[in-house]
XYZ file of C-alpha atoms in Angstrom:
465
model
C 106.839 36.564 91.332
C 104.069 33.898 91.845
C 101.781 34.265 94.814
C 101.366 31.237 97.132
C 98.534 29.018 96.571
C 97.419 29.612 100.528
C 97.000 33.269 99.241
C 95.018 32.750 96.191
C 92.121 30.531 96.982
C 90.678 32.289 99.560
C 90.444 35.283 97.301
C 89.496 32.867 94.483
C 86.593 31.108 96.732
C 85.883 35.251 98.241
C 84.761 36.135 94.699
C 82.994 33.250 93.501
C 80.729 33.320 96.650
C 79.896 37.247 96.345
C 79.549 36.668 92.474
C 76.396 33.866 93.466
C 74.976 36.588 95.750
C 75.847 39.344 93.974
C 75.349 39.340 89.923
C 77.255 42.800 89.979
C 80.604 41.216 90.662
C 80.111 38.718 88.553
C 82.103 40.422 85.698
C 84.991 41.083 88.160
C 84.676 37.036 88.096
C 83.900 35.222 84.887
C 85.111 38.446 82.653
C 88.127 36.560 81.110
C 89.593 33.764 82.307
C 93.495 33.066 82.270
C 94.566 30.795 79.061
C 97.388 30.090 77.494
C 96.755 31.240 74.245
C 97.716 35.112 72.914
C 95.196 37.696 72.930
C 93.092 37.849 69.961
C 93.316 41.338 67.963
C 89.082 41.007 68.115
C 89.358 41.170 71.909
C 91.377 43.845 71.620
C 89.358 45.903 69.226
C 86.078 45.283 71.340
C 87.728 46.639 74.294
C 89.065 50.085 72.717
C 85.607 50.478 71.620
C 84.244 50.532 74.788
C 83.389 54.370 75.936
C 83.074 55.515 79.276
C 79.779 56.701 80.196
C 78.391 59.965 79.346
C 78.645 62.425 82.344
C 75.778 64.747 83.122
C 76.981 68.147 83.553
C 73.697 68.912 86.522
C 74.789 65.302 88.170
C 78.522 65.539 88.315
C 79.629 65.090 92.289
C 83.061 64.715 92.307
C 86.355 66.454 91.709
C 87.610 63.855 89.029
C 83.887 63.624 87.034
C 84.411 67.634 86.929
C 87.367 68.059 85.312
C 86.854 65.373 83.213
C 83.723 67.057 81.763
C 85.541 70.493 81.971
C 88.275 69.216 79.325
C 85.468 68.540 77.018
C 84.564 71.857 77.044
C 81.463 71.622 78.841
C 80.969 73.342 82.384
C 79.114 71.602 85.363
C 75.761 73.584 86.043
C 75.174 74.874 89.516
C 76.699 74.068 93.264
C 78.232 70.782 93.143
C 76.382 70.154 96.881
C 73.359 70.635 94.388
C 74.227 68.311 92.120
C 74.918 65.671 94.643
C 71.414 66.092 96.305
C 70.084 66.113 92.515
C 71.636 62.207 92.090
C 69.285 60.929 94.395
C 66.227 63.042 94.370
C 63.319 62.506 92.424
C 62.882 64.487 88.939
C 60.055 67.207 90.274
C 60.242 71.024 88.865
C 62.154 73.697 91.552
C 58.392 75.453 91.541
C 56.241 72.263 91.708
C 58.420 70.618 94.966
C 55.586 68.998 97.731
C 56.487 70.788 100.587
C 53.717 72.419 102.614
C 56.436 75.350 104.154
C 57.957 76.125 100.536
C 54.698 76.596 98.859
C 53.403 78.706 101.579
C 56.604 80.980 101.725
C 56.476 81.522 97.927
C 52.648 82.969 98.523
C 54.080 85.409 100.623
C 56.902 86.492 98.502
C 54.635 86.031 95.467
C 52.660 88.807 97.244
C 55.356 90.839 98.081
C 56.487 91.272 94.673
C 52.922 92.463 93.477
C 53.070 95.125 96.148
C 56.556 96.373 94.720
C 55.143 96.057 91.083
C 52.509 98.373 91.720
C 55.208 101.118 93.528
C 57.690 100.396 90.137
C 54.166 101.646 88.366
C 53.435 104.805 90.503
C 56.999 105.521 90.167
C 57.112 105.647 86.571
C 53.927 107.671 86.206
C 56.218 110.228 88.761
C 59.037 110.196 86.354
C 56.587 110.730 83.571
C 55.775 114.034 84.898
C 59.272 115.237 85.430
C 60.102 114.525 82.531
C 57.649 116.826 81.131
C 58.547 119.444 83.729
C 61.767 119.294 83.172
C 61.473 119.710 79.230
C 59.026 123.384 79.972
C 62.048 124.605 81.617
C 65.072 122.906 82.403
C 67.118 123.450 85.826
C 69.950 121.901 87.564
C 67.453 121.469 90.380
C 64.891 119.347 88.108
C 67.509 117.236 86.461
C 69.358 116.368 89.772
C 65.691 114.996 90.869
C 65.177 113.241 87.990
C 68.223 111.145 88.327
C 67.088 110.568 91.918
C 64.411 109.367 90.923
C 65.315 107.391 88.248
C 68.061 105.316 90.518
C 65.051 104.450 92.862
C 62.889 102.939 90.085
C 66.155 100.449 89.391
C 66.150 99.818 93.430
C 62.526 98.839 93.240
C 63.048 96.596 90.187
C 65.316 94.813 91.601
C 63.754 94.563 94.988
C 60.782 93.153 93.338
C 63.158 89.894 92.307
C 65.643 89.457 94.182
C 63.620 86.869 96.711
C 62.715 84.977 93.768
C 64.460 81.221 94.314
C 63.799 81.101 90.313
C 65.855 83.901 89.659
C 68.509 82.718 92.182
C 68.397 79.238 90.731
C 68.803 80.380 86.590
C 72.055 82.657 88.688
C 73.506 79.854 89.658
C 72.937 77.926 86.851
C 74.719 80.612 84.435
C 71.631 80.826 83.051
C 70.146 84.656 84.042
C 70.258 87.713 81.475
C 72.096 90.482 82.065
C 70.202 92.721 80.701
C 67.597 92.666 83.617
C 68.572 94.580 86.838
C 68.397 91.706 89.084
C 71.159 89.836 87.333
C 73.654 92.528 87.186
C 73.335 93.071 91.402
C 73.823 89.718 92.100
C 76.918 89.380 89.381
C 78.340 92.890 90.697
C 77.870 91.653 94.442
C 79.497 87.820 93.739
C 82.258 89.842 92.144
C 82.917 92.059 94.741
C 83.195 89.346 97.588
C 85.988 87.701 96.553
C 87.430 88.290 92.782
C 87.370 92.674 93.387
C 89.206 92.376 96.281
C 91.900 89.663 94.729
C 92.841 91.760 91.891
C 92.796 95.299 94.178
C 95.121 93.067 96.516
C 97.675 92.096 93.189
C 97.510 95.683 92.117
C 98.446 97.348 95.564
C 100.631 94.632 96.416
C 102.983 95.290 93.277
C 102.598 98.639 93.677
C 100.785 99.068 90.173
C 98.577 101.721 92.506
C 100.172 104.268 92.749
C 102.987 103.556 90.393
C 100.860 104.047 87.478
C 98.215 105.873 88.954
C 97.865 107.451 92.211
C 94.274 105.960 92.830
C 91.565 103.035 91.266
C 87.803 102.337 92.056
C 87.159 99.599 89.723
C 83.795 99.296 88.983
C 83.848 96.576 86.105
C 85.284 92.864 85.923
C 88.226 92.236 83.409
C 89.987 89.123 82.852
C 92.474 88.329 80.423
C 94.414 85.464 78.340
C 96.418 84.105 75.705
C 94.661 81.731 73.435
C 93.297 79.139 75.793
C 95.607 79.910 79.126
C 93.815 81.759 81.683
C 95.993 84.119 83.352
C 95.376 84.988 86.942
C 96.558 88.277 88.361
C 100.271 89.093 88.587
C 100.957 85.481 86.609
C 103.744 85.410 85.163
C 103.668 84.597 81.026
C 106.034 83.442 78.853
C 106.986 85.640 76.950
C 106.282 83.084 73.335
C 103.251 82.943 75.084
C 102.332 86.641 74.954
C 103.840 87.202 71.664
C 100.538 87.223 70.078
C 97.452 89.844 71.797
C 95.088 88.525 74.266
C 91.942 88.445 74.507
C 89.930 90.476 77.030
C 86.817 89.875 78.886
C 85.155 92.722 80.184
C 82.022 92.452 82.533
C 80.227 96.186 83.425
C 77.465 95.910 86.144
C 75.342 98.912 84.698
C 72.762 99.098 81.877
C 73.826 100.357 78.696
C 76.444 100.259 75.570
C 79.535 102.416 75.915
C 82.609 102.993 74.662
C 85.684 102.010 75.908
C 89.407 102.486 75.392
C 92.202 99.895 76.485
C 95.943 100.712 77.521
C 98.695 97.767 77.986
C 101.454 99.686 79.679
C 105.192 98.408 80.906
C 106.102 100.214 84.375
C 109.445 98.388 84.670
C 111.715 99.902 82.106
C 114.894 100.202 82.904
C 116.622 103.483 82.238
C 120.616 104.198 82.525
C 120.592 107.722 82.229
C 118.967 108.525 84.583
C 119.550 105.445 86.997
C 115.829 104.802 87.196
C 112.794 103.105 86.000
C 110.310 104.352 82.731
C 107.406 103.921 81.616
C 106.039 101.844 77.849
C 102.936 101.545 76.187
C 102.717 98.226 74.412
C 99.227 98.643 73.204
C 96.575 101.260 73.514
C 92.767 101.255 71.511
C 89.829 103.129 71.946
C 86.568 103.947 70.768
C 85.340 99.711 71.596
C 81.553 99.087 72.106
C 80.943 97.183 75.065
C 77.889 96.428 77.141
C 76.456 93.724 79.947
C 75.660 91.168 77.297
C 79.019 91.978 74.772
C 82.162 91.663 76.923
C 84.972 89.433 74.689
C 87.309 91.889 73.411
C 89.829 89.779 71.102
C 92.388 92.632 70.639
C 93.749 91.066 67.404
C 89.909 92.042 65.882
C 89.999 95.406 65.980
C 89.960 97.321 63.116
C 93.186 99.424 62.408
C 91.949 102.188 60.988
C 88.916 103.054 63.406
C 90.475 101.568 66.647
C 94.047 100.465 66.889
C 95.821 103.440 67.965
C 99.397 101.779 68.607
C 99.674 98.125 68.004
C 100.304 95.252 70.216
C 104.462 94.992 71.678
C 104.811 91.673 72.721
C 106.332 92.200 76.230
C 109.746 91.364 76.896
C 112.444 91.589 79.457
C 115.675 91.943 78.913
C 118.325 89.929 80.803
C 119.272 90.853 84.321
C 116.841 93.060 85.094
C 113.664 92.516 87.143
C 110.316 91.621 86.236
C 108.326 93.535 84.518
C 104.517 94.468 85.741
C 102.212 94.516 82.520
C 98.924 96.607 83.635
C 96.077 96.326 81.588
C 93.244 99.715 81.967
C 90.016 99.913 80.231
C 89.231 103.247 80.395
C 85.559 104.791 79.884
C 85.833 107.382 77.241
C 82.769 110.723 77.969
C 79.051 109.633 76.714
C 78.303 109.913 73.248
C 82.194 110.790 72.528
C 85.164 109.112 70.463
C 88.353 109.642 70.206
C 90.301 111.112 66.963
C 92.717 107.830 66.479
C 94.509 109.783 63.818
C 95.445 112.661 66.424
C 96.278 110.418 68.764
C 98.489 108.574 66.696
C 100.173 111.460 65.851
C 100.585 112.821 69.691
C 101.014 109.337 71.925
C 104.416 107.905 71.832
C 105.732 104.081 73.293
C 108.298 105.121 75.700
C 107.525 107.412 78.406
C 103.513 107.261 78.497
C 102.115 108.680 81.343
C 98.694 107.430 81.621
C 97.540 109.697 84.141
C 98.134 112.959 82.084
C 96.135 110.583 78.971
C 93.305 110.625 81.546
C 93.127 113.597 82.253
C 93.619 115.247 78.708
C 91.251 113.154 77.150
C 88.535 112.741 79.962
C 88.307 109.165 80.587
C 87.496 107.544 83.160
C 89.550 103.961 84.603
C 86.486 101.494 85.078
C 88.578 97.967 85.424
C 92.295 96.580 85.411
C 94.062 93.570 85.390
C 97.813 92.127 86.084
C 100.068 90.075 84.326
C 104.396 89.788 84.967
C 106.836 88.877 82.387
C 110.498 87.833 82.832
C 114.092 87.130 80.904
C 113.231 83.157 80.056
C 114.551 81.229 77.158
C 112.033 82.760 74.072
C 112.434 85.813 74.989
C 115.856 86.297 72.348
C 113.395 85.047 69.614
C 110.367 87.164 70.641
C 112.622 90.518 70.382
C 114.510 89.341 67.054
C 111.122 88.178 65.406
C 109.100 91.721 66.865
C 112.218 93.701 65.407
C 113.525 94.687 68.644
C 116.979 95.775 69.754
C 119.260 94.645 73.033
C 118.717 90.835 73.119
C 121.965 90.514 73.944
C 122.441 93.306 76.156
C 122.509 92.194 79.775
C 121.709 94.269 82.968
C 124.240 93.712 86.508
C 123.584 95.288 89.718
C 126.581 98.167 90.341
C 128.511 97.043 93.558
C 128.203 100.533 95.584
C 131.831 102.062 95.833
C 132.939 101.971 99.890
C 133.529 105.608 101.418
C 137.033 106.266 102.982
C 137.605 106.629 106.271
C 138.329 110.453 107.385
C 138.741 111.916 110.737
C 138.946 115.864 111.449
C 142.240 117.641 111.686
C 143.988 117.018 115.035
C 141.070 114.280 116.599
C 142.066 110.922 117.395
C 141.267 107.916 116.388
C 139.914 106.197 119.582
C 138.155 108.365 122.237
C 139.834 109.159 125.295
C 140.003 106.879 128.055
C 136.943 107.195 130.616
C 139.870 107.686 133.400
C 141.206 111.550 132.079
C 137.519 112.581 132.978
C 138.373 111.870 136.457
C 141.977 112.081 137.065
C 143.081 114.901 134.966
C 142.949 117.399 137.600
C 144.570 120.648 137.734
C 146.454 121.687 140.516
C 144.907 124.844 141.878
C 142.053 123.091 142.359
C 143.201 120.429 144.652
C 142.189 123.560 147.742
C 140.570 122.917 150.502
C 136.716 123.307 150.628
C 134.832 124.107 153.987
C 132.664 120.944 154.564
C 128.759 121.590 153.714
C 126.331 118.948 156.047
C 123.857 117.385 153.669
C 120.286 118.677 153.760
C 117.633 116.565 154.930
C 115.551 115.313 151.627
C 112.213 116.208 151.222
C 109.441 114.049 151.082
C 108.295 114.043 147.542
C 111.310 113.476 146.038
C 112.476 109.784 146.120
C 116.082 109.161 145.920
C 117.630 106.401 144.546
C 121.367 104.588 143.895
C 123.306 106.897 141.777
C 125.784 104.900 139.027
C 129.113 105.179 139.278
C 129.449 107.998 136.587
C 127.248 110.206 138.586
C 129.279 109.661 141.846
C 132.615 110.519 139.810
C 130.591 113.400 138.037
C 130.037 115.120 141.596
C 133.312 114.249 142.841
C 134.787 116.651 139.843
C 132.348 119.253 140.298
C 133.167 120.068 143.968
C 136.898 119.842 143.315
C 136.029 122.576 141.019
């Protein structure tokens, strides 16, 4: 459809005018001009090589810019109100900025922190001394003060940085160390604002606590996911998805390397027997190293013969039934301890695993969990033929509930009896005649009111009585 002339010039003569004024819109202008010929194959190859412009990962503003930069693999640095202020601000260091108020208040915190260096001094020498106490003779009493007073030296190191804006600015960034105190409380505090009480809301929600165990005080971040899908809590996977074993990410908020043992368990198993619902273990590991700085746990690495006590079951659910809650539990095996895989291997079994009585036979501790759901879908046939696993074609209906028959007791009737027997079905002999009673005066503190009908026929039988 061709657009009047009357239309086109004054957009023509629009852009030619703000072209002369402007030289930016001058391309939008005298780009390409409309021929008659066919477009050249050089025109064509110039414009596929033209790139779009490199994005800056501490500049990105927008919405669009970030997930454009995000599908490169590359994650924007900092707040993105940050970023914007960044675009138009001049290129000065975060400790170098030329503001009277800024410099001043980092004197006074400057000086603050010196005072708490010198009490993180005086408090080691303390501990120094208990120490040696302590090893002359050891007591409960000594140890317990020990510990005290180790747990106050990590307060004061981490009150000396945590008004540091350099420390809060390399936090935002991504760019802080977890192996320093001040890192970990500021990752264990984001956490528990807003992604602790997400996953403690999935796992109370679907009744993981206390289906699987009667109580959880997670005290370590875990995430989890299938080659490059992120899974949020109580997703639900595909199940050709989770046919191969995820990949963990495990986050502790304390100093240290421990070791750790991991339990995949299905709490949705249907059982005909006995009308109810089992328990499976689809994977279960121990004796992992992890610490602040190592947390990926790629379940498909671990060794078999040191670790892997009973490999990964890609979940499934058969058809018909509901879905099925896949908890995943890292569990904090004793300090200094691992477990025998071999025994274990010979005791633990698939179906029916109880992992409260594996906590509390083999003194671990739960430290983190995490959620995933899995449902009847169209791979799930081929996951259970290719895993070797029976009832693919076994389907589960819900048994329509048999209605009771009516019975009545030996010689009652049906309907009850009509309201007027109770006042007409009168004998007789007691039809006499009554001497007539005046009615006492009421008292005062009672106050009377309209009696119902019933009550008026209800007195009326009584004194023919």
């Amino acid at each position: 459809m061709s657009v009047p002339t009357y239309l086109s010039r004054p957009a023509l003569r629009c852009l030619r005018n703000k072209s002369k004024r402007d030289p930016s819109w001058a391309p939008l202008y005298n780009g390409r001009s409309f021929v008659t010929t066919a477009f050249s194959q050089a025109d064509a190859s110039l414009e596929s090589k033209a790139t779009r412009p490199t994005l800056d990962p501490s500049l990105v503003s927008t919405r669009r810019d970030e997930q454009t930069l995000i599908k490169t693999g590359i994650m924007p640095i900092g707040s993105r109100r940050r970023r914007a202020a960044l675009q138009n601000s001049k290129n000065i260091p975060f400790e170098q900025l030329p503001y009277q108020c800024f410099q001043e208040a980092r004197k006074i915190l400057q000086s603050d922190r010196e005072e708490t260096l010198k009490q993180i001094e005086v408090q080691r020498r303390r501990i120094e001394k208990a120490k040696a106490a302590y090893n002359a003779s050891p007591d409960h009493s000594r140890k317990g003060r020990l510990i005290a007073m180790q747990k106050y030296l990590e307060e004061l190191k981490i009150l000396a940085d945590i008004n540091d804006p350099m420390i809060k600015k390399r936090f935002e960034d991504g760019e802080g160390d977890m192996n320093r105190p001040i890192y970990r409380y500021l990752a264990d505090r984001q956490w528990r604002e807003y992604r602790r009480l997400i996953i403690m809301q999935r796992l109370t929600q679907m009744f993981v606590v206390p289906d699987v165990l009667p109580h959880l005080d997670p005290t370590a971040e875990v995430t989890l996911g299938f080659s490059r899908r992120k899974v949020h809590p109580g997703d639900f996977v595909d199940s050709r998805v989770s046919e191969v074993p995820p990949r963990l990410n495990v986050q502790v908020f304390d100093k240290g390397e421990r070791l750790v043992s991991v339990v995949v368990i299905d709490a949705d198993v249907p059982d005909l027997e006995t009308d109810d619902f089992d328990y499976r273990c689809h994977f279960l590991a121990a004796n992992i190293p992890i610490s602040p700085c190592a947390t990926s746990l790629l379940l498909s690495k671990l060794s078999r013969e040191t670790q892997v006590v009973l490999p990964w079951l890609p979940p499934y659910a058969q058809k018909g039934s509901p879905y099925h809650r896949y908890s995943v539990f890292v569990l904090q095996q004793p300090e200094g301890e691992s477990l025998d895989v071999a025994t274990l291997r010979e005791r633990v079994q698939r179906d029916g695993f109880n992992l409260l009585s594996f906590t509390d036979r083999h003194a671990v501790k739960p430290i983190g969990a995490y959620l995933f759901r899995c449902i009847w879908d169209e791979g799930t046939a081929g996951v259970m033929r290719r895993a070797g696993i029976e009832g693919a074609e076994v389907e589960y209906r819900r048994k329509k509930p048999e209605k009771m028959p009516y019975r009545k007791k030996d010689g009652a009737s049906t309907l009850p009896p009509p309201f007027w027997s109770l006042v007409y079905n009168i004998k007789p002999e007691d039809t006499q005649e009554r001497p007539y009673l005046p009615p006492q005066p009421p008292s005062q503190s009672v106050v009377h009111l309209h009696k119902p009908a019933f009550l008026s026929i209800h007195a009326l039988i009584t004194g023919l009585e």
